[in-house]
């Protein structure tokens, strides 16, 4: 265990505290068992290390262990936690828990046996906490961390620190929100950079290789993270990568399941399930008609990539502007809202608000006569009537 504690100390020493994700201030840190899910590359580890560092405790009392460390290939998690506790441990952050078999049962046992030990864990977005053998869902507070919003990207880059705005305020007070920002701030100046490589914090370290690293990220998720799903046959990983490629060239994709099965060689009966798992992995976003169940065997009406960075990284041709607009809107709203496909317009949010997304020529014709309907345009900085700037929807997280 000494080696694990040394690694923890090294990480905490070098973790920066200058920028924190929006979720940092929403987590109820006083809870004794906390789980944070999310796709690879979204900053879960950094966020938890930041919080751990701020506790200002010696590493023997507050430590970080990654469960994909080779140490856990021949040491039991439960015994490791017990030893840490007996030596005075108070707070333990466990990263990549899905890499350890039977992780939920052992964490549950430790939670029950050591009532004054706080455990915080992270896991892949593909894991379903409620289906784990230990069933931590009744004990743990579970949060999910998406990628960077446009607002967070601007803050992380040191361009501007904007306050977050909720959807209701955005729809009723968008002009006031814009007026709170410096007069010389040009929100569209940085927008295209965000669309290309601003969603994943790691991509900002080297934008020249960002798309290559995002391609590698997708492969890692499919070949390693999804292997943890009992329902997923890892022998189909290559077909699944082919499926992602086919969809990426045609998004927003209106699925013909039979044709898609033929193109990829995936059994038609398995295809809807695999689409569902790819959504859980935050590679795809599935849009269902309003009023339709989103069960994994239900065919979606449209398929999008999860975010615009994936769109630019995986598309062989230049990304189509309409797809970029819609993908951005969906990625920003889907993090904390219900988004469906309405009979009229592009998106129905929270079963109440209808949005038509477009460019400078977009009119209200498609949403005429609909209550609570708005046009969202990517070419304006300031709201005009029912026409709202697309960039503003990146300010809610």
mmCIF file of C-alpha atoms in Angstrom:
data_model
loop_
_atom_site.group_PDB
_atom_site.id
_atom_site.type_symbol
_atom_site.label_atom_id
_atom_site.label_comp_id
_atom_site.label_asym_id
_atom_site.label_seq_id
_atom_site.Cartn_x
_atom_site.Cartn_y
_atom_site.Cartn_z
ATOM 1 C CA UNK A 1 0.000 0.000 0.000
ATOM 2 C CA UNK A 2 2.952 2.313 0.544
ATOM 3 C CA UNK A 3 3.407 2.585 -3.210
ATOM 4 C CA UNK A 4 -0.259 3.570 -3.654
ATOM 5 C CA UNK A 5 0.084 6.280 -1.001
ATOM 6 C CA UNK A 6 3.243 7.631 -2.633
ATOM 7 C CA UNK A 7 1.485 7.821 -5.999
ATOM 8 C CA UNK A 8 -1.453 9.600 -4.378
ATOM 9 C CA UNK A 9 0.846 12.169 -2.757
ATOM 10 C CA UNK A 10 2.629 12.811 -6.044
ATOM 11 C CA UNK A 11 -0.654 13.407 -7.901
ATOM 12 C CA UNK A 12 -2.018 15.735 -5.230
ATOM 13 C CA UNK A 13 1.178 17.771 -5.203
ATOM 14 C CA UNK A 14 0.930 18.501 -8.916
ATOM 15 C CA UNK A 15 -2.828 18.928 -9.362
ATOM 16 C CA UNK A 16 -3.781 22.546 -10.244
ATOM 17 C CA UNK A 17 -6.659 24.328 -8.490
ATOM 18 C CA UNK A 18 -7.076 27.228 -10.914
ATOM 19 C CA UNK A 19 -10.093 25.860 -12.830
ATOM 20 C CA UNK A 20 -12.818 23.585 -11.530
ATOM 21 C CA UNK A 21 -15.668 21.915 -13.396
ATOM 22 C CA UNK A 22 -19.231 23.170 -12.793
ATOM 23 C CA UNK A 23 -20.141 19.888 -11.062
ATOM 24 C CA UNK A 24 -17.589 20.593 -8.322
ATOM 25 C CA UNK A 25 -19.960 23.081 -6.670
ATOM 26 C CA UNK A 26 -23.026 20.872 -7.096
ATOM 27 C CA UNK A 27 -21.763 17.712 -5.419
ATOM 28 C CA UNK A 28 -22.895 17.259 -1.825
ATOM 29 C CA UNK A 29 -19.452 16.430 -0.520
ATOM 30 C CA UNK A 30 -20.714 15.797 3.026
ATOM 31 C CA UNK A 31 -22.311 12.553 1.917
ATOM 32 C CA UNK A 32 -20.309 9.495 2.964
ATOM 33 C CA UNK A 33 -20.620 7.621 -0.336
ATOM 34 C CA UNK A 34 -20.414 9.510 -3.637
ATOM 35 C CA UNK A 35 -20.117 8.203 -7.198
ATOM 36 C CA UNK A 36 -19.161 10.199 -10.286
ATOM 37 C CA UNK A 37 -19.813 8.656 -13.697
ATOM 38 C CA UNK A 38 -18.704 10.038 -17.016
ATOM 39 C CA UNK A 39 -17.039 9.304 -20.313
ATOM 40 C CA UNK A 40 -13.284 9.097 -20.572
ATOM 41 C CA UNK A 41 -11.524 12.422 -20.925
ATOM 42 C CA UNK A 42 -14.135 14.617 -19.262
ATOM 43 C CA UNK A 43 -12.097 15.416 -16.141
ATOM 44 C CA UNK A 44 -13.521 13.184 -13.401
ATOM 45 C CA UNK A 45 -10.135 12.315 -11.945
ATOM 46 C CA UNK A 46 -8.888 15.902 -11.927
ATOM 47 C CA UNK A 47 -12.043 17.139 -10.191
ATOM 48 C CA UNK A 48 -11.801 14.578 -7.384
ATOM 49 C CA UNK A 49 -8.083 15.145 -6.903
ATOM 50 C CA UNK A 50 -8.765 18.870 -6.600
ATOM 51 C CA UNK A 51 -11.336 18.283 -3.878
ATOM 52 C CA UNK A 52 -9.039 15.831 -2.100
ATOM 53 C CA UNK A 53 -6.156 18.313 -2.181
ATOM 54 C CA UNK A 54 -8.371 21.012 -0.688
ATOM 55 C CA UNK A 55 -9.021 18.843 2.388
ATOM 56 C CA UNK A 56 -5.417 19.534 3.397
ATOM 57 C CA UNK A 57 -5.002 16.171 5.142
ATOM 58 C CA UNK A 58 -1.966 13.876 5.209
ATOM 59 C CA UNK A 59 -2.030 11.123 2.617
ATOM 60 C CA UNK A 60 -2.457 8.493 5.340
ATOM 61 C CA UNK A 61 -5.850 10.064 6.086
ATOM 62 C CA UNK A 62 -6.997 11.149 2.601
ATOM 63 C CA UNK A 63 -5.772 9.205 -0.430
ATOM 64 C CA UNK A 64 -6.470 8.437 -4.091
ATOM 65 C CA UNK A 65 -6.249 4.898 -5.488
ATOM 66 C CA UNK A 66 -6.788 3.971 -9.133
ATOM 67 C CA UNK A 67 -8.287 0.506 -9.535
ATOM 68 C CA UNK A 68 -6.642 -0.068 -12.903
ATOM 69 C CA UNK A 69 -3.284 -0.055 -11.073
ATOM 70 C CA UNK A 70 -1.422 -3.373 -11.305
ATOM 71 C CA UNK A 71 -1.500 -3.500 -7.490
ATOM 72 C CA UNK A 72 -5.150 -4.541 -7.658
ATOM 73 C CA UNK A 73 -4.438 -7.404 -10.021
ATOM 74 C CA UNK A 74 -3.149 -9.375 -7.007
ATOM 75 C CA UNK A 75 -4.571 -7.498 -3.996
ATOM 76 C CA UNK A 76 -8.168 -7.378 -2.800
ATOM 77 C CA UNK A 77 -9.848 -3.971 -2.768
ATOM 78 C CA UNK A 78 -11.709 -4.739 0.456
ATOM 79 C CA UNK A 79 -8.512 -5.684 2.276
ATOM 80 C CA UNK A 80 -6.720 -2.601 0.947
ATOM 81 C CA UNK A 81 -9.504 -0.324 2.185
ATOM 82 C CA UNK A 82 -9.468 -2.088 5.558
ATOM 83 C CA UNK A 83 -5.710 -1.557 5.945
ATOM 84 C CA UNK A 84 -6.036 2.090 4.934
ATOM 85 C CA UNK A 85 -8.803 2.582 7.506
ATOM 86 C CA UNK A 86 -6.906 0.858 10.324
ATOM 87 C CA UNK A 87 -3.928 3.140 9.699
ATOM 88 C CA UNK A 88 -6.099 6.233 10.261
ATOM 89 C CA UNK A 89 -7.710 6.660 6.849
ATOM 90 C CA UNK A 90 -10.726 8.990 6.700
ATOM 91 C CA UNK A 91 -11.286 9.769 3.013
ATOM 92 C CA UNK A 92 -10.638 7.463 0.063
ATOM 93 C CA UNK A 93 -11.084 8.316 -3.617
ATOM 94 C CA UNK A 94 -11.322 5.215 -5.828
ATOM 95 C CA UNK A 95 -10.857 5.849 -9.551
ATOM 96 C CA UNK A 96 -11.822 3.596 -12.483
ATOM 97 C CA UNK A 97 -13.799 1.209 -10.272
ATOM 98 C CA UNK A 98 -15.222 -0.649 -13.268
ATOM 99 C CA UNK A 99 -11.733 -2.050 -13.865
ATOM 100 C CA UNK A 100 -11.991 -4.140 -10.707
ATOM 101 C CA UNK A 101 -14.287 -7.205 -10.643
ATOM 102 C CA UNK A 102 -16.931 -7.200 -7.905
ATOM 103 C CA UNK A 103 -16.103 -3.565 -7.076
ATOM 104 C CA UNK A 104 -19.620 -2.608 -6.013
ATOM 105 C CA UNK A 105 -20.024 -5.441 -3.486
ATOM 106 C CA UNK A 106 -16.655 -4.740 -1.869
ATOM 107 C CA UNK A 107 -17.283 -0.984 -1.679
ATOM 108 C CA UNK A 108 -20.712 -1.684 -0.165
ATOM 109 C CA UNK A 109 -19.160 -3.924 2.498
ATOM 110 C CA UNK A 110 -16.570 -1.305 3.398
ATOM 111 C CA UNK A 111 -19.244 1.384 3.533
ATOM 112 C CA UNK A 112 -21.227 -0.766 5.993
ATOM 113 C CA UNK A 113 -18.267 -1.948 8.086
ATOM 114 C CA UNK A 114 -16.438 1.389 8.451
ATOM 115 C CA UNK A 115 -19.132 3.975 9.244
ATOM 116 C CA UNK A 116 -16.691 6.890 9.658
ATOM 117 C CA UNK A 117 -14.901 6.363 6.314
ATOM 118 C CA UNK A 118 -15.880 8.534 3.348
ATOM 119 C CA UNK A 119 -15.599 6.826 -0.054
ATOM 120 C CA UNK A 120 -15.813 8.669 -3.378
ATOM 121 C CA UNK A 121 -15.555 6.641 -6.565
ATOM 122 C CA UNK A 122 -15.510 7.232 -10.313
ATOM 123 C CA UNK A 123 -16.583 4.912 -13.089
ATOM 124 C CA UNK A 124 -17.264 4.762 -16.773
ATOM 125 C CA UNK A 125 -20.531 6.237 -18.034
ATOM 126 C CA UNK A 126 -21.428 2.780 -19.415
ATOM 127 C CA UNK A 127 -21.859 1.205 -15.976
ATOM 128 C CA UNK A 128 -25.344 1.024 -14.490
ATOM 129 C CA UNK A 129 -24.917 1.454 -10.735
ATOM 130 C CA UNK A 130 -28.385 0.052 -10.011
ATOM 131 C CA UNK A 131 -27.548 -3.239 -11.738
ATOM 132 C CA UNK A 132 -24.346 -3.937 -9.825
ATOM 133 C CA UNK A 133 -24.381 -6.900 -7.453
ATOM 134 C CA UNK A 134 -23.714 -4.713 -4.424
ATOM 135 C CA UNK A 135 -26.433 -2.252 -5.498
ATOM 136 C CA UNK A 136 -24.932 1.014 -4.288
ATOM 137 C CA UNK A 137 -27.788 3.049 -5.768
ATOM 138 C CA UNK A 138 -29.622 3.209 -2.418
ATOM 139 C CA UNK A 139 -26.517 4.280 -0.519
ATOM 140 C CA UNK A 140 -24.536 6.489 -2.866
ATOM 141 C CA UNK A 141 -25.226 9.903 -4.367
ATOM 142 C CA UNK A 142 -24.485 9.427 -8.071
ATOM 143 C CA UNK A 143 -23.476 12.288 -10.377
ATOM 144 C CA UNK A 144 -22.571 12.355 -14.054
ATOM 145 C CA UNK A 145 -19.935 14.647 -15.546
ATOM 146 C CA UNK A 146 -20.260 15.597 -19.225
ATOM 147 C CA UNK A 147 -17.547 17.295 -21.261
ATOM 148 C CA UNK A 148 -16.795 21.001 -21.085
ATOM 149 C CA UNK A 149 -19.615 23.386 -21.906
ATOM 150 C CA UNK A 150 -18.769 26.448 -24.000
ATOM 151 C CA UNK A 151 -18.902 28.561 -20.825
ATOM 152 C CA UNK A 152 -16.413 26.257 -19.078
ATOM 153 C CA UNK A 153 -14.151 26.204 -22.117
ATOM 154 C CA UNK A 154 -13.946 30.007 -22.094
ATOM 155 C CA UNK A 155 -13.173 29.980 -18.384
ATOM 156 C CA UNK A 156 -10.575 27.209 -18.623
ATOM 157 C CA UNK A 157 -8.797 29.122 -21.404
ATOM 158 C CA UNK A 158 -8.836 32.282 -19.293
ATOM 159 C CA UNK A 159 -10.845 34.175 -21.918
ATOM 160 C CA UNK A 160 -13.800 35.165 -19.755
ATOM 161 C CA UNK A 161 -15.532 33.908 -16.619
ATOM 162 C CA UNK A 162 -19.264 33.961 -17.296
ATOM 163 C CA UNK A 163 -21.967 33.104 -14.773
ATOM 164 C CA UNK A 164 -24.035 30.020 -15.544
ATOM 165 C CA UNK A 165 -27.630 30.551 -16.650
ATOM 166 C CA UNK A 166 -30.507 28.088 -16.403
ATOM 167 C CA UNK A 167 -32.847 27.384 -19.305
ATOM 168 C CA UNK A 168 -35.816 29.332 -17.936
ATOM 169 C CA UNK A 169 -33.717 32.462 -17.435
ATOM 170 C CA UNK A 170 -32.111 32.083 -20.823
ATOM 171 C CA UNK A 171 -35.492 31.989 -22.546
ATOM 172 C CA UNK A 172 -36.889 34.970 -20.630
ATOM 173 C CA UNK A 173 -33.838 37.120 -19.877
ATOM 174 C CA UNK A 174 -31.317 36.363 -22.639
ATOM 175 C CA UNK A 175 -30.729 40.055 -23.421
ATOM 176 C CA UNK A 176 -30.027 40.858 -19.754
ATOM 177 C CA UNK A 177 -27.568 37.959 -19.594
ATOM 178 C CA UNK A 178 -25.683 39.262 -22.625
ATOM 179 C CA UNK A 179 -25.610 42.765 -21.133
ATOM 180 C CA UNK A 180 -23.872 41.407 -18.005
ATOM 181 C CA UNK A 181 -20.852 40.475 -20.105
ATOM 182 C CA UNK A 182 -18.094 42.923 -21.088
ATOM 183 C CA UNK A 183 -19.036 45.046 -24.104
ATOM 184 C CA UNK A 184 -15.880 43.997 -25.958
ATOM 185 C CA UNK A 185 -16.500 40.254 -25.519
ATOM 186 C CA UNK A 186 -17.087 38.604 -28.908
ATOM 187 C CA UNK A 187 -18.653 35.194 -28.165
ATOM 188 C CA UNK A 188 -18.412 33.976 -31.771
ATOM 189 C CA UNK A 189 -14.657 34.687 -31.945
ATOM 190 C CA UNK A 190 -13.862 31.545 -29.938
ATOM 191 C CA UNK A 191 -16.899 29.462 -30.851
ATOM 192 C CA UNK A 192 -15.415 27.542 -33.785
ATOM 193 C CA UNK A 193 -12.376 26.540 -31.741
ATOM 194 C CA UNK A 194 -14.665 25.138 -29.064
ATOM 195 C CA UNK A 195 -16.685 23.205 -31.640
ATOM 196 C CA UNK A 196 -13.516 21.592 -32.983
ATOM 197 C CA UNK A 197 -11.591 20.715 -29.842
ATOM 198 C CA UNK A 198 -13.104 22.349 -26.729
ATOM 199 C CA UNK A 199 -15.310 19.582 -25.324
ATOM 200 C CA UNK A 200 -12.579 17.355 -23.873
ATOM 201 C CA UNK A 201 -10.203 19.038 -21.388
ATOM 202 C CA UNK A 202 -7.298 16.817 -22.454
ATOM 203 C CA UNK A 203 -7.589 17.989 -26.070
ATOM 204 C CA UNK A 204 -6.700 21.551 -25.072
ATOM 205 C CA UNK A 205 -3.188 20.452 -24.096
ATOM 206 C CA UNK A 206 -2.276 20.013 -27.768
ATOM 207 C CA UNK A 207 -4.898 21.116 -30.289
ATOM 208 C CA UNK A 208 -2.775 19.973 -33.240
ATOM 209 C CA UNK A 209 -3.145 16.331 -32.194
ATOM 210 C CA UNK A 210 -6.602 16.724 -30.612
ATOM 211 C CA UNK A 211 -8.526 14.826 -33.287
ATOM 212 C CA UNK A 212 -6.020 11.970 -33.323
ATOM 213 C CA UNK A 213 -6.358 11.657 -29.547
ATOM 214 C CA UNK A 214 -10.153 11.757 -29.798
ATOM 215 C CA UNK A 215 -10.021 8.905 -32.335
ATOM 216 C CA UNK A 216 -7.897 6.933 -29.882
ATOM 217 C CA UNK A 217 -10.364 7.773 -27.115
ATOM 218 C CA UNK A 218 -13.259 6.292 -29.089
ATOM 219 C CA UNK A 219 -11.308 3.094 -29.733
ATOM 220 C CA UNK A 220 -10.396 2.794 -26.051
ATOM 221 C CA UNK A 221 -14.015 3.224 -24.962
ATOM 222 C CA UNK A 222 -15.228 0.535 -27.361
ATOM 223 C CA UNK A 223 -12.411 -1.961 -26.853
ATOM 224 C CA UNK A 224 -11.938 -1.595 -23.092
ATOM 225 C CA UNK A 225 -14.757 0.227 -21.295
ATOM 226 C CA UNK A 226 -17.577 -1.522 -23.114
ATOM 227 C CA UNK A 227 -15.935 -4.860 -22.427
ATOM 228 C CA UNK A 228 -17.164 -4.405 -18.847
ATOM 229 C CA UNK A 229 -20.769 -4.802 -20.039
ATOM 230 C CA UNK A 230 -22.014 -8.332 -19.517
ATOM 231 C CA UNK A 231 -24.346 -7.958 -22.502
ATOM 232 C CA UNK A 232 -21.570 -6.867 -24.876
ATOM 233 C CA UNK A 233 -19.532 -9.401 -26.836
ATOM 234 C CA UNK A 234 -16.048 -7.919 -27.144
ATOM 235 C CA UNK A 235 -15.594 -9.856 -30.381
ATOM 236 C CA UNK A 236 -17.964 -7.320 -31.945
ATOM 237 C CA UNK A 237 -15.720 -4.344 -31.072
ATOM 238 C CA UNK A 238 -14.437 -4.026 -34.638
ATOM 239 C CA UNK A 239 -17.983 -4.041 -36.011
ATOM 240 C CA UNK A 240 -18.961 -1.443 -33.451
ATOM 241 C CA UNK A 241 -16.133 0.856 -34.557
ATOM 242 C CA UNK A 242 -17.355 0.386 -38.121
ATOM 243 C CA UNK A 243 -20.869 1.316 -37.000
ATOM 244 C CA UNK A 244 -19.571 4.540 -35.429
ATOM 245 C CA UNK A 245 -17.698 5.380 -38.629
ATOM 246 C CA UNK A 246 -20.752 4.795 -40.834
ATOM 247 C CA UNK A 247 -22.923 7.000 -38.621
ATOM 248 C CA UNK A 248 -20.253 9.724 -38.375
ATOM 249 C CA UNK A 249 -20.296 10.234 -42.131
ATOM 250 C CA UNK A 250 -24.065 10.817 -42.215
ATOM 251 C CA UNK A 251 -25.123 12.554 -38.992
ATOM 252 C CA UNK A 252 -27.771 13.464 -38.121
ATOM 253 C CA UNK A 253 -28.484 9.884 -39.168
ATOM 254 C CA UNK A 254 -32.025 8.612 -39.722
ATOM 255 C CA UNK A 255 -31.548 4.923 -39.037
ATOM 256 C CA UNK A 256 -32.694 2.142 -41.297
ATOM 257 C CA UNK A 257 -31.872 -0.723 -38.962
ATOM 258 C CA UNK A 258 -31.901 -3.396 -41.658
ATOM 259 C CA UNK A 259 -29.563 -1.430 -43.953
ATOM 260 C CA UNK A 260 -27.299 -0.512 -41.047
ATOM 261 C CA UNK A 261 -27.082 -4.156 -39.974
ATOM 262 C CA UNK A 262 -26.077 -5.154 -43.501
ATOM 263 C CA UNK A 263 -23.388 -2.434 -43.721
ATOM 264 C CA UNK A 264 -21.774 -3.304 -40.397
ATOM 265 C CA UNK A 265 -22.379 -7.047 -40.157
ATOM 266 C CA UNK A 266 -24.037 -6.622 -36.766
ATOM 267 C CA UNK A 267 -27.050 -8.807 -36.071
ATOM 268 C CA UNK A 268 -30.204 -6.751 -36.579
ATOM 269 C CA UNK A 269 -31.601 -7.863 -33.214
ATOM 270 C CA UNK A 270 -28.464 -6.616 -31.443
ATOM 271 C CA UNK A 271 -28.184 -3.301 -33.244
ATOM 272 C CA UNK A 272 -30.610 -1.268 -31.131
ATOM 273 C CA UNK A 273 -28.912 -2.523 -27.977
ATOM 274 C CA UNK A 274 -25.501 -1.527 -29.299
ATOM 275 C CA UNK A 275 -26.780 1.927 -30.234
ATOM 276 C CA UNK A 276 -28.072 2.257 -26.681
ATOM 277 C CA UNK A 277 -24.695 1.243 -25.205
ATOM 278 C CA UNK A 278 -22.876 3.711 -27.462
ATOM 279 C CA UNK A 279 -25.142 6.427 -26.115
ATOM 280 C CA UNK A 280 -24.335 5.391 -22.548
ATOM 281 C CA UNK A 281 -20.647 5.557 -23.499
ATOM 282 C CA UNK A 282 -21.227 9.149 -24.690
ATOM 283 C CA UNK A 283 -20.182 8.465 -28.258
ATOM 284 C CA UNK A 284 -23.673 8.788 -29.737
ATOM 285 C CA UNK A 285 -26.806 10.728 -28.817
ATOM 286 C CA UNK A 286 -30.113 9.113 -29.727
ATOM 287 C CA UNK A 287 -33.131 11.308 -30.372
ATOM 288 C CA UNK A 288 -36.541 9.731 -29.866
ATOM 289 C CA UNK A 289 -39.953 11.105 -30.885
ATOM 290 C CA UNK A 290 -41.819 12.906 -28.115
ATOM 291 C CA UNK A 291 -43.975 10.485 -26.129
ATOM 292 C CA UNK A 292 -41.971 7.403 -27.142
ATOM 293 C CA UNK A 293 -40.115 5.177 -24.690
ATOM 294 C CA UNK A 294 -36.326 5.382 -24.736
ATOM 295 C CA UNK A 295 -35.873 1.731 -23.847
ATOM 296 C CA UNK A 296 -32.804 0.190 -25.454
ATOM 297 C CA UNK A 297 -34.863 -1.918 -27.882
ATOM 298 C CA UNK A 298 -36.712 1.131 -29.241
ATOM 299 C CA UNK A 299 -35.454 2.480 -32.589
ATOM 300 C CA UNK A 300 -34.386 6.148 -32.355
ATOM 301 C CA UNK A 301 -35.706 8.690 -34.852
ATOM 302 C CA UNK A 302 -32.301 10.338 -35.327
ATOM 303 C CA UNK A 303 -28.746 9.545 -34.330
ATOM 304 C CA UNK A 304 -26.133 12.209 -33.566
ATOM 305 C CA UNK A 305 -22.564 12.034 -32.374
ATOM 306 C CA UNK A 306 -22.367 13.013 -28.725
ATOM 307 C CA UNK A 307 -20.516 16.294 -29.314
ATOM 308 C CA UNK A 308 -19.049 18.416 -32.084
ATOM 309 C CA UNK A 309 -15.453 17.414 -31.309
ATOM 310 C CA UNK A 310 -16.355 13.838 -32.273
ATOM 311 C CA UNK A 311 -18.039 15.165 -35.402
ATOM 312 C CA UNK A 312 -14.906 16.968 -36.598
ATOM 313 C CA UNK A 313 -12.591 14.134 -35.533
ATOM 314 C CA UNK A 314 -14.520 11.242 -37.134
ATOM 315 C CA UNK A 315 -15.918 12.808 -40.314
ATOM 316 C CA UNK A 316 -13.815 12.207 -43.406
ATOM 317 C CA UNK A 317 -15.359 15.156 -45.227
ATOM 318 C CA UNK A 318 -15.768 18.647 -43.806
ATOM 319 C CA UNK A 319 -18.465 18.582 -41.139
ATOM 320 C CA UNK A 320 -21.783 19.859 -42.497
ATOM 321 C CA UNK A 321 -22.736 23.126 -40.795
ATOM 322 C CA UNK A 322 -26.301 22.091 -40.059
ATOM 323 C CA UNK A 323 -25.077 18.957 -38.322
ATOM 324 C CA UNK A 324 -22.586 21.003 -36.302
ATOM 325 C CA UNK A 325 -25.309 23.387 -35.090
ATOM 326 C CA UNK A 326 -27.716 20.636 -34.074
ATOM 327 C CA UNK A 327 -25.007 18.510 -32.449
ATOM 328 C CA UNK A 328 -23.834 21.453 -30.344
ATOM 329 C CA UNK A 329 -27.365 22.314 -29.239
ATOM 330 C CA UNK A 330 -28.153 18.717 -28.309
ATOM 331 C CA UNK A 331 -24.863 18.159 -26.465
ATOM 332 C CA UNK A 332 -25.316 21.279 -24.328
ATOM 333 C CA UNK A 333 -28.979 20.621 -23.479
ATOM 334 C CA UNK A 334 -28.911 16.841 -23.030
ATOM 335 C CA UNK A 335 -26.543 17.069 -20.048
ATOM 336 C CA UNK A 336 -29.275 18.328 -17.719
ATOM 337 C CA UNK A 337 -32.527 18.307 -19.712
ATOM 338 C CA UNK A 338 -34.880 15.939 -21.485
ATOM 339 C CA UNK A 339 -34.543 16.377 -25.252
ATOM 340 C CA UNK A 340 -36.910 14.754 -27.774
ATOM 341 C CA UNK A 341 -37.904 15.119 -31.408
ATOM 342 C CA UNK A 342 -41.156 17.098 -31.859
ATOM 343 C CA UNK A 343 -43.616 16.847 -34.721
ATOM 344 C CA UNK A 344 -42.640 20.394 -35.705
ATOM 345 C CA UNK A 345 -39.199 21.908 -35.194
ATOM 346 C CA UNK A 346 -35.867 20.259 -34.417
ATOM 347 C CA UNK A 347 -35.931 19.693 -30.659
ATOM 348 C CA UNK A 348 -38.443 19.534 -27.816
ATOM 349 C CA UNK A 349 -36.838 20.287 -24.444
ATOM 350 C CA UNK A 350 -38.361 19.313 -21.096
ATOM 351 C CA UNK A 351 -41.569 18.403 -22.970
ATOM 352 C CA UNK A 352 -42.390 22.121 -23.188
ATOM 353 C CA UNK A 353 -40.015 24.203 -25.306
ATOM 354 C CA UNK A 354 -39.663 23.752 -29.080
ATOM 355 C CA UNK A 355 -36.503 24.873 -30.870
ATOM 356 C CA UNK A 356 -35.674 25.276 -34.543
ATOM 357 C CA UNK A 357 -31.913 25.468 -35.067
ATOM 358 C CA UNK A 358 -30.329 27.109 -38.100
ATOM 359 C CA UNK A 359 -28.282 29.894 -39.653
ATOM 360 C CA UNK A 360 -28.943 33.385 -40.964
ATOM 361 C CA UNK A 361 -31.767 32.318 -43.280
ATOM 362 C CA UNK A 362 -33.683 30.423 -40.618
ATOM 363 C CA UNK A 363 -37.221 31.746 -40.071
ATOM 364 C CA UNK A 364 -40.059 30.870 -37.702
ATOM 365 C CA UNK A 365 -42.040 29.120 -40.454
ATOM 366 C CA UNK A 366 -41.409 25.602 -39.089
ATOM 367 C CA UNK A 367 -42.613 26.525 -35.601
ATOM 368 C CA UNK A 368 -45.407 28.907 -36.489
ATOM 369 C CA UNK A 369 -48.383 28.582 -34.154
ATOM 370 C CA UNK A 370 -46.486 26.606 -31.493
ATOM 371 C CA UNK A 371 -46.406 27.916 -27.930
ATOM 372 C CA UNK A 372 -43.026 28.308 -26.231
ATOM 373 C CA UNK A 373 -41.176 28.032 -29.544
ATOM 374 C CA UNK A 374 -37.845 29.654 -30.425
ATOM 375 C CA UNK A 375 -35.462 29.969 -33.353
ATOM 376 C CA UNK A 376 -31.812 29.354 -32.461
ATOM 377 C CA UNK A 377 -29.233 30.855 -34.850
ATOM 378 C CA UNK A 378 -25.472 30.500 -35.004
ATOM 379 C CA UNK A 379 -24.759 33.841 -36.694
ATOM 380 C CA UNK A 380 -25.972 36.279 -34.023
ATOM 381 C CA UNK A 381 -24.370 37.442 -30.775
ATOM 382 C CA UNK A 382 -27.429 39.025 -29.189
ATOM 383 C CA UNK A 383 -31.036 37.762 -28.935
ATOM 384 C CA UNK A 384 -33.625 39.398 -31.146
ATOM 385 C CA UNK A 385 -37.224 38.585 -30.224
ATOM 386 C CA UNK A 386 -37.711 34.829 -30.433
ATOM 387 C CA UNK A 387 -34.343 34.455 -32.188
ATOM 388 C CA UNK A 388 -31.719 33.291 -29.704
ATOM 389 C CA UNK A 389 -27.943 32.969 -30.257
ATOM 390 C CA UNK A 390 -26.743 29.375 -30.434
ATOM 391 C CA UNK A 391 -23.639 30.098 -28.347
ATOM 392 C CA UNK A 392 -25.754 31.084 -25.338
ATOM 393 C CA UNK A 393 -26.950 27.507 -24.916
ATOM 394 C CA UNK A 394 -23.374 26.681 -23.976
ATOM 395 C CA UNK A 395 -23.710 28.765 -20.830
ATOM 396 C CA UNK A 396 -25.919 26.489 -18.747
ATOM 397 C CA UNK A 397 -23.214 24.268 -17.193
#
